[in-house]
XYZ file of C-alpha atoms in Angstrom:
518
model
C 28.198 202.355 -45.452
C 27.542 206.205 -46.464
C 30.904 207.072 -45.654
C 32.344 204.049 -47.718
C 30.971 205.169 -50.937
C 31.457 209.195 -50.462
C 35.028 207.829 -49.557
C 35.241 205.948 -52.420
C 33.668 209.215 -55.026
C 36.251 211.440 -53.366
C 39.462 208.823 -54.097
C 37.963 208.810 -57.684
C 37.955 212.227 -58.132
C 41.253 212.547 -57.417
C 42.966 210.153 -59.471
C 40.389 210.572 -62.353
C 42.704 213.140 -64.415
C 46.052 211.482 -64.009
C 44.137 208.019 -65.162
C 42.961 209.737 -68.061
C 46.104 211.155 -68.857
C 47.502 207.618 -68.897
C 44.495 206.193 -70.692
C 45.480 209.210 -73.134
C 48.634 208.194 -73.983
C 47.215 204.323 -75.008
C 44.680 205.696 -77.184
C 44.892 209.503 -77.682
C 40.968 210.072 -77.878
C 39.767 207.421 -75.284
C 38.092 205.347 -77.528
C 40.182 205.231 -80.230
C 43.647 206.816 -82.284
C 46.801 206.089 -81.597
C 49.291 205.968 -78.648
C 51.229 208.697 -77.955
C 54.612 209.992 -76.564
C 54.911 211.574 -73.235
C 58.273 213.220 -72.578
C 60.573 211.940 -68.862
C 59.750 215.679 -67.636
C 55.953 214.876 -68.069
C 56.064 211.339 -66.217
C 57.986 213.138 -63.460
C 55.133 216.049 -63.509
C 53.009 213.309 -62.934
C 54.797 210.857 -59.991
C 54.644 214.254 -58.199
C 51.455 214.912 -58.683
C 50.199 211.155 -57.597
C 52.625 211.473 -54.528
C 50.907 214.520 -53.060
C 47.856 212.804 -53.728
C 48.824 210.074 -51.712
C 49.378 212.157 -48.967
C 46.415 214.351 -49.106
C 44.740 211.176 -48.983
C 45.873 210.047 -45.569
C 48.120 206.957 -43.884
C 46.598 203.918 -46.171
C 47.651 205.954 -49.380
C 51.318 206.865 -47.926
C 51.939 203.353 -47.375
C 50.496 201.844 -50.778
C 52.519 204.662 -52.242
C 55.580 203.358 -49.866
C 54.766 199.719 -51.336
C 54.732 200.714 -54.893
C 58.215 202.504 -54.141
C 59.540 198.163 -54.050
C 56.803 197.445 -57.006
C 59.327 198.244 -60.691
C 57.120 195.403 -62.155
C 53.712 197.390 -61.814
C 55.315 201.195 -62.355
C 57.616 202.528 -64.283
C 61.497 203.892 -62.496
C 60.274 207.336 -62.233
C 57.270 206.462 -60.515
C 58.988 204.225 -58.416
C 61.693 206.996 -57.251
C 59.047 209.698 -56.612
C 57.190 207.063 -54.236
C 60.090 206.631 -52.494
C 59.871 209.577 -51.582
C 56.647 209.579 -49.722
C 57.728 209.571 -45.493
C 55.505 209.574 -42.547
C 55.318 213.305 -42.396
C 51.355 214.639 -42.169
C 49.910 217.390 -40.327
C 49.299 216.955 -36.593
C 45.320 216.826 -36.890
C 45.118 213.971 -39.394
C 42.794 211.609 -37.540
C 42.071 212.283 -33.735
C 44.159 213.471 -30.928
C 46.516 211.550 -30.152
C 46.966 212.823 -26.069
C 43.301 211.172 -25.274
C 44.639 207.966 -25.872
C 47.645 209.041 -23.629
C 45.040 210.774 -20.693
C 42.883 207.239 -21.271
C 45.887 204.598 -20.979
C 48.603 205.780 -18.871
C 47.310 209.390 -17.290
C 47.419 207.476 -13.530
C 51.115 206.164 -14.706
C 52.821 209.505 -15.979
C 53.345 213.139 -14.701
C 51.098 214.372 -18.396
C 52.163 218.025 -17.184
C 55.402 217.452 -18.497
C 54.278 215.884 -21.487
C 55.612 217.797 -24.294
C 54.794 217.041 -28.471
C 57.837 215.812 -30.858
C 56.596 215.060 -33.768
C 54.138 213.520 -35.847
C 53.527 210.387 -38.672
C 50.888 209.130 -40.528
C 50.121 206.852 -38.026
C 51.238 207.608 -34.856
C 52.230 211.046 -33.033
C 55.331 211.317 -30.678
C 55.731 212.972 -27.105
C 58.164 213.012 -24.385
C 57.467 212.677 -20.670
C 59.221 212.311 -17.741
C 58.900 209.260 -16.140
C 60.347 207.563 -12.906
C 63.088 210.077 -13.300
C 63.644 210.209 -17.011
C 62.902 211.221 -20.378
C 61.119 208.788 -22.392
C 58.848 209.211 -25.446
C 55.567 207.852 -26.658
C 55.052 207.006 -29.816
C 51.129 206.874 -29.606
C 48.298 205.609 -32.380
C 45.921 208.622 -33.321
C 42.353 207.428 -32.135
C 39.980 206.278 -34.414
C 42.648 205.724 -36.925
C 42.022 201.562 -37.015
C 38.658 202.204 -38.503
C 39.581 205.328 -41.239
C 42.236 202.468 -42.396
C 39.784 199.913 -42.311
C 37.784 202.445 -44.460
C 40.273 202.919 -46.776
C 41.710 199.325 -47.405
C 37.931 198.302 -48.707
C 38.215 201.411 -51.128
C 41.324 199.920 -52.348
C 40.051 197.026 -52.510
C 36.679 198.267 -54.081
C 39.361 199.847 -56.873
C 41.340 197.152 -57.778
C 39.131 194.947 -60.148
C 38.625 198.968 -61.922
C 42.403 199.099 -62.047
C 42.791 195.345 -63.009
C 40.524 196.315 -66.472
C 42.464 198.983 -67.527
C 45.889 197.530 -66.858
C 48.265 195.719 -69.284
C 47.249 192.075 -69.098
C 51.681 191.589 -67.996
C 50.481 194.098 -64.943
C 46.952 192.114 -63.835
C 47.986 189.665 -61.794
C 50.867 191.739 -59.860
C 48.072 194.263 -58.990
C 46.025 191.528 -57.790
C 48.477 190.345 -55.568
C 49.829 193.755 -54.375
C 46.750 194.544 -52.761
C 46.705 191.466 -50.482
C 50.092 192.645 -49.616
C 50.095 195.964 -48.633
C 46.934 195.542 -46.564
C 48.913 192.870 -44.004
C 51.857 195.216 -44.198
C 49.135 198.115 -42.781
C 47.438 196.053 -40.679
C 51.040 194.685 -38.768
C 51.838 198.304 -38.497
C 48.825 199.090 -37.027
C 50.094 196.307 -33.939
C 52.434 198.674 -31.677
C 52.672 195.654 -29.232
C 53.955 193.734 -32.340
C 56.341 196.815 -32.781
C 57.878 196.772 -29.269
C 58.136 193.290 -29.498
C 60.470 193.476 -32.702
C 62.026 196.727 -31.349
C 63.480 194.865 -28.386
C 64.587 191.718 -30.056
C 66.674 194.423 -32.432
C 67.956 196.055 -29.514
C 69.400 192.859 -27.994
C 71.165 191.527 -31.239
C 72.526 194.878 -31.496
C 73.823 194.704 -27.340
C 77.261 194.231 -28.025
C 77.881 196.898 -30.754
C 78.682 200.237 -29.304
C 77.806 202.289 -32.915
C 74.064 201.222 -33.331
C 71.649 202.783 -30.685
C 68.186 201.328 -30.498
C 65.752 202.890 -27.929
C 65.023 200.507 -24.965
C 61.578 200.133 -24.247
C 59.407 200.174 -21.119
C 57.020 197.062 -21.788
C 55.053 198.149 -18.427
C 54.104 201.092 -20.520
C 53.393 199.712 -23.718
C 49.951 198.611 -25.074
C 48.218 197.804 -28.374
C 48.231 201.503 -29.170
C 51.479 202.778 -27.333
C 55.510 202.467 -27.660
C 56.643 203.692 -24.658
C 60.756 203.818 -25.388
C 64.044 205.448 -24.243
C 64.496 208.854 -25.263
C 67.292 208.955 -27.437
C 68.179 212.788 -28.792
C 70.114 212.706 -32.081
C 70.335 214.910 -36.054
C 69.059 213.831 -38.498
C 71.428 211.871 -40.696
C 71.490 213.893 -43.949
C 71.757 217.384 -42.295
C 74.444 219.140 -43.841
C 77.761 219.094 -41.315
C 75.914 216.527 -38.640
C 78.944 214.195 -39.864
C 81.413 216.825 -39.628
C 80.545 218.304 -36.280
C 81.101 214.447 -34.740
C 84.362 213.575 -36.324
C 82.931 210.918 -38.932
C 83.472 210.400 -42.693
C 80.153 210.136 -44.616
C 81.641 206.853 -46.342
C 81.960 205.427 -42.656
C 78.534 206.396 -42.033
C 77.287 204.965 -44.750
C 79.251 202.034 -44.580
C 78.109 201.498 -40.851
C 74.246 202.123 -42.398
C 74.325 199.560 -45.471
C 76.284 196.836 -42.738
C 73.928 197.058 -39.770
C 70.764 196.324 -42.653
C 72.458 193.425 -43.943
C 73.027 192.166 -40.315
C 70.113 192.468 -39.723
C 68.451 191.345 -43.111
C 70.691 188.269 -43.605
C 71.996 187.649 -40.339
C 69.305 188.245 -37.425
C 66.308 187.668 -39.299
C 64.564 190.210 -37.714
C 64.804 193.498 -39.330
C 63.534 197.500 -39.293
C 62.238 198.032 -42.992
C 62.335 201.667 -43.261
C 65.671 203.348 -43.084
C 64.780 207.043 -44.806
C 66.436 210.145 -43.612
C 63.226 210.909 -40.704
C 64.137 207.308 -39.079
C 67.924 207.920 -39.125
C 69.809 210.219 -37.257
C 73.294 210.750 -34.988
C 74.190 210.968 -31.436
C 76.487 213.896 -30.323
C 79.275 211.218 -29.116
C 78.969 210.130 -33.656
C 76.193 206.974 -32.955
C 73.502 205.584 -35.507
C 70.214 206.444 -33.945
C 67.328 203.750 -35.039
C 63.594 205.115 -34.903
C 60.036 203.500 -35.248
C 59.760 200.114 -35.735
C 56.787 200.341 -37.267
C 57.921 198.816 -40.485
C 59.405 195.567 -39.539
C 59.935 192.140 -39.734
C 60.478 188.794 -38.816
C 61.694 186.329 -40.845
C 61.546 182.753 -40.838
C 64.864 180.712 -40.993
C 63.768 179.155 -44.511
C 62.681 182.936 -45.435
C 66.407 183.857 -44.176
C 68.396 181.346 -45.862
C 66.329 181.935 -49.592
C 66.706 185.949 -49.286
C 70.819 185.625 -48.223
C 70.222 183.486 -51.538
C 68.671 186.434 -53.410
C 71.804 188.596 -52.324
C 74.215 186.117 -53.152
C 73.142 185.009 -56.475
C 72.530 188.809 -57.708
C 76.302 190.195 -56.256
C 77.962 186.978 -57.896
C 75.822 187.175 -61.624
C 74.548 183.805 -60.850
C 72.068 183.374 -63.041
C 71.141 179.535 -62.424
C 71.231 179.978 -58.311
C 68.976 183.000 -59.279
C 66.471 181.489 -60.679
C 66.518 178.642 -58.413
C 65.534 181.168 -55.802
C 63.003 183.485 -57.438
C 61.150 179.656 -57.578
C 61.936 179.002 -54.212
C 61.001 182.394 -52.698
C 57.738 182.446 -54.323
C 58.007 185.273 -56.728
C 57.572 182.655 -59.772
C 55.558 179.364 -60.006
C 57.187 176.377 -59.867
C 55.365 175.534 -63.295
C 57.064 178.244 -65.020
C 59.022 177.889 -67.747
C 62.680 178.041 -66.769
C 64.091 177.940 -69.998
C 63.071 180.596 -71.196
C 63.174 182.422 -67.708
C 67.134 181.940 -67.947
C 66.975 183.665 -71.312
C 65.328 186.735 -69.894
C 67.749 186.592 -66.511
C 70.783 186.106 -68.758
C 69.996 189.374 -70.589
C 69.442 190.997 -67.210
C 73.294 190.142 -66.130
C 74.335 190.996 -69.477
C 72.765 194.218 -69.268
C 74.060 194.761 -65.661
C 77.680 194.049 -66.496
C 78.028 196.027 -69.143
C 77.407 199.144 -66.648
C 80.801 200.462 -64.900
C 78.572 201.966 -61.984
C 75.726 199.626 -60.879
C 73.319 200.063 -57.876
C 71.080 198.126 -56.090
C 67.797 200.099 -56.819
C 69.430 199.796 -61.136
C 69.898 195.502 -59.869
C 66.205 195.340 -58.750
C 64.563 197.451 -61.187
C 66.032 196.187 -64.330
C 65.190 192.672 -62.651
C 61.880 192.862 -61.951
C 61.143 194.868 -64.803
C 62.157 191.862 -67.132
C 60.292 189.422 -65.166
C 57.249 191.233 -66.130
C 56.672 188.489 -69.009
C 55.597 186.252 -66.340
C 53.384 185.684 -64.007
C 54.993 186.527 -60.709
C 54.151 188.030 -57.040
C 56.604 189.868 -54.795
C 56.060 188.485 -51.117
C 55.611 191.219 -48.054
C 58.729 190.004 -46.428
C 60.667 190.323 -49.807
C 59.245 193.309 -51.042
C 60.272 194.717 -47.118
C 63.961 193.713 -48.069
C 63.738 195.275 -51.597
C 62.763 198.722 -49.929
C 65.971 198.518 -47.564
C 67.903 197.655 -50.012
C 66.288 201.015 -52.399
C 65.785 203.395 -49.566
C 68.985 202.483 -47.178
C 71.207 202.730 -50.506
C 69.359 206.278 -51.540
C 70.245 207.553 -47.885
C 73.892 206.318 -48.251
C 74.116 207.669 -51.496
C 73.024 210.839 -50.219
C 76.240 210.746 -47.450
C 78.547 209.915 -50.274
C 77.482 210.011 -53.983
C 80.326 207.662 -54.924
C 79.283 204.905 -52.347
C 79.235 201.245 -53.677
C 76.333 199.386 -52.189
C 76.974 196.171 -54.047
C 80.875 196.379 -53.168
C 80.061 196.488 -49.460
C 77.521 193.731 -49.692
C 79.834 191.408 -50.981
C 82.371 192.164 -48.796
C 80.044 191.571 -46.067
C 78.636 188.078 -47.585
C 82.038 186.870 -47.594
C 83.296 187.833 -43.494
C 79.693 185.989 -43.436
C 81.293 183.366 -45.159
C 77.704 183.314 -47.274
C 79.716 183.952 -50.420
C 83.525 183.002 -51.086
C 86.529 185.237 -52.428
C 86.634 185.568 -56.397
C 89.812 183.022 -55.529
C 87.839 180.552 -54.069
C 84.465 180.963 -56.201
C 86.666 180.141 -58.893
C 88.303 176.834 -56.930
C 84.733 175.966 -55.503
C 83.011 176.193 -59.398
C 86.018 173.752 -60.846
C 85.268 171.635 -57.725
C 81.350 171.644 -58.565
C 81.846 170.584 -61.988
C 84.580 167.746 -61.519
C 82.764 166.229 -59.150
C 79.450 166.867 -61.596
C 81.893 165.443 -64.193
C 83.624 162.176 -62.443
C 81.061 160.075 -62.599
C 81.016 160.231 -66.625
C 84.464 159.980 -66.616
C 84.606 156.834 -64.030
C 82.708 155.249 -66.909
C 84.205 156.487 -69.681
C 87.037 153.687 -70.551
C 84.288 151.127 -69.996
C 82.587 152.383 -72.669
C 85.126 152.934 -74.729
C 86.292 149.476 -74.559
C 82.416 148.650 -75.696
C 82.837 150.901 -78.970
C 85.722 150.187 -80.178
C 85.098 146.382 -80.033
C 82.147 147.360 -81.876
C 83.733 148.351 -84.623
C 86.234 145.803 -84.353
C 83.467 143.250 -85.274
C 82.331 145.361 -87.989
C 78.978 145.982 -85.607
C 79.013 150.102 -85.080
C 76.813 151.393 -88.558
C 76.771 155.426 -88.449
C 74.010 156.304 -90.509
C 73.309 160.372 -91.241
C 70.334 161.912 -93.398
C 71.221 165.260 -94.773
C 69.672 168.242 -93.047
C 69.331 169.969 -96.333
C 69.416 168.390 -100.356
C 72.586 169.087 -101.631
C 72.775 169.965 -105.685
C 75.738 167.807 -105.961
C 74.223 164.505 -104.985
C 76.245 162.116 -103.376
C 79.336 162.276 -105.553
C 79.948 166.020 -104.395
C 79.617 164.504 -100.538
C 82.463 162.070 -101.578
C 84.764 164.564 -102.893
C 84.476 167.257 -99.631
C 85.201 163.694 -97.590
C 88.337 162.921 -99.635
C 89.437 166.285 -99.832
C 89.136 166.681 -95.830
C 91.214 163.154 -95.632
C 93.896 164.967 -97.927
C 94.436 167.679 -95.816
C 94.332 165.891 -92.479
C 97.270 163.789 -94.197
C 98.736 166.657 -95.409
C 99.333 168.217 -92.108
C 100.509 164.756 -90.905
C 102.915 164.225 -93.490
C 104.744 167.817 -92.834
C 106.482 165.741 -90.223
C 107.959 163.117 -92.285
C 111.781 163.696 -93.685
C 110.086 163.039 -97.703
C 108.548 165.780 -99.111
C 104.763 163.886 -99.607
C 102.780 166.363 -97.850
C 103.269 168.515 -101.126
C 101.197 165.533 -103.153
C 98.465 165.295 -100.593
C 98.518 169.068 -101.083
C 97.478 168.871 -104.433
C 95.620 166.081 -104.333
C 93.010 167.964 -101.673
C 93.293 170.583 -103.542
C 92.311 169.056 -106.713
C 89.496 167.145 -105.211
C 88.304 170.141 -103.250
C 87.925 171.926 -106.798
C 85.906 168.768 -107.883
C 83.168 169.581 -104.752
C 83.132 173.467 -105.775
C 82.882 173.306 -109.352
C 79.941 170.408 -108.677
């Protein structure tokens, strides 16, 4: 229990001057004056500053920095690009050594004299041995690192109600619910059985496509706190000339990237969540290299169809479908108000539309962001998606500043047959509303029929009640009536072979005077 609260003092004391900055700049003294400005350069002094201080604080901080990356509705844009940022790149002795657990687990299985380091993440560290002939690797859990994380999600935990009473009431009850997720998102990451499993479902709906490689794994090998996987050599993706020195464009590559995401997003339903540069990288014969499958999921085929239904509405501006699946995924209550929730999502299209270059991170930012009127919760397996969508389309970006995320999605989503050509979206939305319309017009002569005997029979009385008293009384009422006869006639009349349109002219005229002047 010690080592929870010193753990807790020492988390304090290293956010307590960037929260009192932002306390600063709601009241200047504290306590009291007013709010003040803080320049863009000063926010982005500041994401930089909390994003080494989520890695000096260890794996749970990385990955609730690595959550917050998907979160626009809890920080601001800059925040949210500088967490981003944060990879699984710590130094080697962070937690214990990671070769007992190999010695403990598999030292009667593998020859550990040719066991050789690669690299290391905040959860796991990475070797290469030969084994039965080959060169695998071993991506293997540092020991003790289960309980530090343990540790460190009931710190979180611990902070959040401090957090909750200093937060804008819009921000409460996303940071309430943010917690919750980010904690099973750790804790599944924390599962490397759960990882292999995913790893070689991926790998099989991937068989038949010579471009994607995803390391096979050894299941014989693998346990609760080891991947044991084929060794796959490749660069890293965003090295400058990789591309070059294998023959491929960087719009190909990038194409290939943004593709092989929404396959496996919107198609397989099983999906790697954590495409930055480290995990990316190319085989000498121009491949796309796959690593850990750490940060992963599996979706299920209701959680499939609504997210394909997040895509689609967003690339097609469909503003009704959208909010029909916000509800539907769980990000708003089915109580809400959808009224004016289509107000708020209109202005969002508007504002999206009127942009000539528009990316996905711009789509879910300025969405979420304007949401934040509302009470609403990002699920894990949807906030998952929203960082594939951010991060793949930052590493794409990075391979070719001029490549169109949204264009490619749509283009997928209709060889998916999930959306239709602008052609047929057209034909499909006059289809939707005759057949929305035919059964009003099936009835229509009926009732027709029924008015105008109505009035035949002297039965149909049309009473009105002015909105407004009008300082002409009743007489000025009759004139505007007469005078808007007079010019219906008027324009009837210019058809007859008589000129006695040019009365009825005069006639409105006159009477229109009458209504002015009273």
């Amino acid at each position: 229990m010690t080592g929870y609260y010193l753990r807790y003092l020492q988390v304090l004391l290293r956010f307590f001057p960037i929260a009192i900055a932002f306390l600063r700049d709601r009241r200047r003294f504290l306590l009291f004056g007013p709010s003040r400005h803080v320049s863009a350069a000063v926010h982005r002094d500041r994401a930089e500053r909390l994003t080494e201080t989520m890695l000096e604080l260890g794996p749970a901080f990385i990955k609730v920095g690595q959550v917050l990356s998907t979160r626009p509705d809890i920080v601001p844009p800059t925040y949210v690009e500088a967490f981003a940022t944060l990879q699984d790149e710590v130094p080697e002795d962070a937690g214990g050594e990671p070769l007992t657990v190999v010695e403990s687990e598999l030292g009667d299985d593998l020859d550990l004299d040719t066991l050789e380091p690669v690299a290391g993440g905040s959860l796991a560290f990475v070797y290469t041995v030969d084994y039965e002939g080959e060169r695998i690797a071993l991506k293997v859990q540092r020991p003790g690192l289960a309980a530090i994380i343990e540790r460190d999600l009931r710190v979180i935990r611990g902070l959040v109600p401090l957090l909750v009473t200093f937060a804008d009431e819009r921000q409460r009850y996303s940071i309430e619910n943010v917690a919750d997720d980010f904690e099973e998102i750790i804790l599944e990451e924390l599962d490397f059985e759960r990882e292999a499993s995913i790893m070689a479902t991926i790998e099989d709906n991937f068989a038949d496509d010579e471009r994607i490689v995803v390391p096979t794994t050894y299941p014989e090998l693998c346990s609760e706190r080891i991947v044991a996987m084929e060794h796959v050599d490749g660069e890293k993706i965003t090295d400058e000339d990789v591309l070059a020195d294998v023959g491929i464009e960087p719009t190909e590559m990038a194409t290939l990237i943004a593709r092989t995401y929404l396959q496996m997003g919107l198609v397989d339903g099983v999906f790697h969540a954590d495409p930055h540069p480290g995990n990316l990288a190319v085989t000498d014969d121009g491949r796309l290299v796959i690593y850990d499958y750490g940060m992963s999921q599996r979706l299920t085929q209701q959680e499939q169809d609504d997210i394909t239904s997040l895509y689609r509405t967003l690339v097609r501006r469909d503003v009704d479908g959208l909010l029909n699946t916000l509800i539907a995924l769980d990000v708003l209550d089915r109580s809400v108000d959808r009224v004016a929730v289509r107000r708020v999502l209109e202005l969002v299209i508007e504002n999206l539309e009127g942009k000539s270059d528009v990316s996905w991170r711009e789509i879910i930012t300025e969405l979420f962001a304007t949401l934040h009127e509302f009470p609403f919760r990002i699920p894990p397996n949807v906030m998952l998606l929203v960082r594939v969508g951010t991060v793949g389309e930052g590493v794409c970006r990075t391979l070719d500043p001029e490549f169109d995320f949204i264009a490619v999605t749509r283009s997928f989503l209709v060889e998916q047959g999930v959306i239709e050509s602008e052609a047929e979206a057209l034909l499909a939305d006059v289809r939707t509303d005759l057949q929305d319309s035919a059964p009003a017009l099936a009835r229509a002569p009926a009732r027709f029929d029924t008015v105008f005997g109505q009035l035949e029979r002297g039965e149909l009385v049309v009473r009105t009640d002015p909105v407004e008293p009008t300082t002409g009384g009743v007489a000025a009422a009759g004139d505007a009536i007469i005078a808007g006869a007079l010019i219906v006639a008027t324009a009837l009349l210019t058809f007859h072979h008589q000129p006695l349109e040019v009365a009825s002219a005069v006639l409105a005229v006159a009477f229109l005077g009458r209504y002015v002047r009273r």
